[in-house]
Amino acid sequence: MQKKIVKSTGKLEEFDRNKLIKSIVDAGAPEEIAIEIAKEVESKLQEGMTTSEIRRYVLARLKELAPQAYEAWTFYDRIAKGRITFEDGKYVVVEKGHLYLGREVKDVGPKGLSSSEEVEGILHELEEDLKYGISKATINARLYALLMGVLKSKHMPKEEKEKSVQMINSFRQKLGWKPYELKKPVV
């Protein structure tokens, strides 16, 4: 029998190992590491464990095993979910939809991305971070997280998503990297 976990909303849900593996892989971790972490979580899983507890464990392991994936996960949490992650893996949900997306983009309203202007501000932040010595591997992880934030946004119109993907790809090309090739059309 599958153990039930408690979501942040308080709703009970059966633990889904494949969903956890997908989240870890989406953050940029190799599949082997994602499977290893999921197995560890499953072995420690207790009835009524919260998704926050699971998330904290996953982030701690990612930080050790796949630092770029850790960085991408926390960056995605910031831009798409309104979470700010601290070193110990705890997070604060920013109340009333005010989310700080970076130095260029201030409080923008509801959590998540809603315009290409926000994406442009984040790209300026990444460019500045590169100048201050943040590694290209970290910037690459953040770009992927930003792309996922754009594609999964429920608040951004299709045209804005397309424009944002184009800006992200231009930024990648400016760094000498290949643009992302989308597997399916933007919706």
Short mmCIF file of C-alpha atoms in Angstrom, two decimals:
data_model
loop_
_atom_site.label_atom_id
_atom_site.label_comp_id
_atom_site.label_asym_id
_atom_site.label_seq_id
_atom_site.Cartn_x
_atom_site.Cartn_y
_atom_site.Cartn_z
CA MET A 1 0.00 0.00 0.00
CA GLN A 2 1.30 3.43 -0.99
CA LYS A 3 2.00 5.90 1.85
CA LYS A 4 0.10 9.18 1.90
CA ILE A 5 1.95 12.49 2.14
CA VAL A 6 0.60 15.92 3.10
CA LYS A 7 0.77 18.63 0.42
CA SER A 8 1.33 22.30 1.36
CA THR A 9 -2.44 22.82 0.98
CA GLY A 10 -3.06 20.21 3.67
CA LYS A 11 -4.48 17.74 1.15
CA LEU A 12 -3.42 14.08 1.44
CA GLU A 13 -1.97 12.47 -1.65
CA GLU A 14 -0.30 9.14 -2.38
CA PHE A 15 3.47 9.43 -2.70
CA ASP A 16 4.41 9.24 -6.38
CA ARG A 17 8.00 8.14 -6.88
CA ASN A 18 7.88 8.85 -10.64
CA LYS A 19 6.65 12.41 -10.04
CA LEU A 20 9.61 13.00 -7.71
CA ILE A 21 12.07 11.53 -10.22
CA LYS A 22 10.64 13.75 -12.98
CA SER A 23 10.98 16.88 -10.79
CA ILE A 24 14.60 16.05 -10.02
CA VAL A 25 15.43 15.35 -13.69
CA ASP A 26 13.59 18.56 -14.74
CA ALA A 27 15.94 20.43 -12.39
CA GLY A 28 18.84 19.09 -14.46
CA ALA A 29 20.03 16.12 -12.41
CA PRO A 30 21.06 12.95 -14.23
CA GLU A 31 18.38 10.25 -14.13
CA GLU A 32 20.61 7.93 -12.06
CA ILE A 33 20.90 10.55 -9.32
CA ALA A 34 17.15 11.25 -9.46
CA ILE A 35 16.39 7.55 -9.05
CA GLU A 36 18.91 7.25 -6.19
CA ILE A 37 17.39 10.21 -4.32
CA ALA A 38 13.84 8.93 -4.91
CA LYS A 39 14.82 5.53 -3.48
CA GLU A 40 16.33 7.24 -0.43
CA VAL A 41 13.15 9.28 0.08
CA GLU A 42 11.01 6.15 -0.26
CA SER A 43 13.09 4.35 2.37
CA LYS A 44 12.64 7.24 4.82
CA LEU A 45 9.01 7.94 3.94
CA GLN A 46 6.51 7.87 6.77
CA GLU A 47 2.74 8.15 6.61
CA GLY A 48 1.76 11.83 6.88
CA MET A 49 5.20 13.19 5.93
CA THR A 50 4.88 16.65 4.35
CA THR A 51 6.00 17.64 0.88
CA SER A 52 8.13 20.33 2.59
CA GLU A 53 10.05 17.65 4.50
CA ILE A 54 10.57 15.67 1.30
CA ARG A 55 11.65 18.82 -0.56
CA ARG A 56 14.19 19.70 2.15
CA TYR A 57 15.72 16.22 1.94
CA VAL A 58 15.82 16.29 -1.88
CA LEU A 59 17.49 19.72 -1.90
CA ALA A 60 20.10 18.63 0.64
CA ARG A 61 20.97 15.57 -1.48
CA LEU A 62 20.97 17.55 -4.74
CA LYS A 63 23.35 20.06 -3.20
CA GLU A 64 25.77 17.16 -2.55
CA LEU A 65 25.25 15.07 -5.68
CA ALA A 66 24.26 17.55 -8.41
CA PRO A 67 24.92 21.18 -7.38
CA GLN A 68 23.74 22.62 -10.72
CA ALA A 69 20.42 20.79 -10.34
CA TYR A 70 20.13 22.18 -6.79
CA GLU A 71 20.71 25.67 -8.16
CA ALA A 72 18.15 25.19 -10.94
CA TRP A 73 15.53 23.83 -8.50
CA THR A 74 15.89 26.77 -6.10
CA PHE A 75 15.95 29.29 -8.96
CA TYR A 76 12.78 27.75 -10.45
CA ASP A 77 11.13 27.86 -7.02
CA ARG A 78 11.91 31.57 -6.85
CA ILE A 79 10.62 32.54 -10.28
CA ALA A 80 7.70 30.15 -10.69
CA LYS A 81 6.46 29.21 -7.25
CA GLY A 82 7.20 32.26 -5.12
CA ARG A 83 9.51 30.37 -2.78
CA ILE A 84 12.78 31.72 -1.53
CA THR A 85 15.09 28.89 -0.50
CA PHE A 86 17.58 29.28 2.30
CA GLU A 87 20.70 27.20 2.93
CA ASP A 88 18.95 24.63 5.13
CA GLY A 89 16.30 24.01 2.49
CA LYS A 90 13.50 25.81 4.30
CA TYR A 91 11.56 28.31 2.27
CA VAL A 92 9.29 31.25 2.72
CA VAL A 93 6.20 31.64 0.57
CA VAL A 94 5.93 35.31 -0.27
CA GLU A 95 2.49 36.50 0.84
CA LYS A 96 -0.07 38.37 -1.28
CA GLY A 97 1.67 37.50 -4.53
CA HIS A 98 4.60 39.86 -4.07
CA LEU A 99 7.64 38.08 -5.41
CA TYR A 100 11.11 39.52 -5.81
CA LEU A 101 12.38 38.20 -9.14
CA GLY A 102 15.73 39.92 -9.12
CA ARG A 103 17.42 43.28 -9.11
CA GLU A 104 15.81 44.35 -12.39
CA VAL A 105 12.29 43.08 -11.72
CA LYS A 106 10.65 44.13 -8.48
CA ASP A 107 7.37 42.95 -6.91
CA VAL A 108 5.29 41.82 -9.86
CA GLY A 109 2.01 40.67 -8.38
CA PRO A 110 0.89 37.05 -8.55
CA LYS A 111 3.59 34.40 -8.24
CA GLY A 112 5.02 33.13 -11.46
CA LEU A 113 5.96 34.83 -14.69
CA SER A 114 3.44 36.89 -16.64
CA SER A 115 5.42 38.87 -19.23
CA SER A 116 8.53 38.86 -21.38
CA GLU A 117 9.63 42.05 -19.58
CA GLU A 118 10.06 40.01 -16.39
CA VAL A 119 12.12 37.45 -18.32
CA GLU A 120 14.24 40.25 -19.79
CA GLY A 121 14.90 41.56 -16.25
CA ILE A 122 15.97 38.12 -15.08
CA LEU A 123 18.29 37.76 -18.10
CA HIS A 124 19.91 41.11 -17.16
CA GLU A 125 20.39 39.73 -13.65
CA LEU A 126 22.04 36.59 -15.05
CA GLU A 127 24.32 38.68 -17.25
CA GLU A 128 25.35 40.71 -14.20
CA ASP A 129 25.91 37.52 -12.19
CA LEU A 130 28.25 36.25 -14.94
CA LYS A 131 30.30 39.45 -14.65
CA TYR A 132 30.59 38.90 -10.90
CA GLY A 133 31.94 35.38 -11.29
CA ILE A 134 28.92 33.09 -11.11
CA SER A 135 29.92 29.99 -13.10
CA LYS A 136 28.59 29.29 -16.57
CA ALA A 137 27.30 25.94 -15.30
CA THR A 138 25.16 27.77 -12.73
CA ILE A 139 23.94 30.26 -15.34
CA ASN A 140 23.09 27.34 -17.65
CA ALA A 141 21.07 25.68 -14.85
CA ARG A 142 19.26 28.95 -14.18
CA LEU A 143 18.47 29.43 -17.88
CA TYR A 144 16.89 25.99 -18.03
CA ALA A 145 14.86 26.74 -14.90
CA LEU A 146 13.79 30.06 -16.44
CA LEU A 147 12.73 28.30 -19.64
CA MET A 148 10.66 25.81 -17.60
CA GLY A 149 9.13 28.71 -15.66
CA VAL A 150 8.10 30.37 -18.92
CA LEU A 151 6.70 27.21 -20.49
CA LYS A 152 4.75 26.22 -17.37
CA SER A 153 3.40 29.70 -16.63
CA LYS A 154 -0.36 29.91 -16.44
CA HIS A 155 -0.31 33.72 -16.40
CA MET A 156 1.73 34.40 -19.54
CA PRO A 157 0.01 34.71 -22.93
CA LYS A 158 1.33 32.52 -25.76
CA GLU A 159 2.89 35.48 -27.61
CA GLU A 160 4.78 36.53 -24.47
CA LYS A 161 5.99 32.95 -23.96
CA GLU A 162 7.26 32.80 -27.54
CA LYS A 163 9.02 36.15 -27.15
CA SER A 164 10.54 34.98 -23.84
CA VAL A 165 11.82 31.72 -25.35
CA GLN A 166 13.38 33.74 -28.16
CA MET A 167 15.11 36.06 -25.64
CA ILE A 168 16.41 33.08 -23.63
CA ASN A 169 17.75 31.46 -26.82
CA SER A 170 19.40 34.73 -27.91
CA PHE A 171 21.08 34.94 -24.49
CA ARG A 172 22.31 31.33 -24.87
CA GLN A 173 23.70 32.07 -28.35
CA LYS A 174 25.43 35.18 -27.02
CA LEU A 175 27.25 32.86 -24.59
CA GLY A 176 28.15 30.50 -27.47
CA TRP A 177 25.60 27.85 -26.52
CA LYS A 178 23.01 26.14 -28.70
CA PRO A 179 19.46 27.45 -28.41
CA TYR A 180 16.85 25.25 -26.73
CA GLU A 181 14.81 23.19 -29.17
CA LEU A 182 11.27 22.79 -27.93
CA LYS A 183 9.75 19.33 -28.28
CA LYS A 184 6.25 20.73 -28.72
CA PRO A 185 4.77 24.11 -29.64
CA VAL A 186 4.34 26.82 -27.02
CA VAL A 187 0.77 26.99 -25.67
#
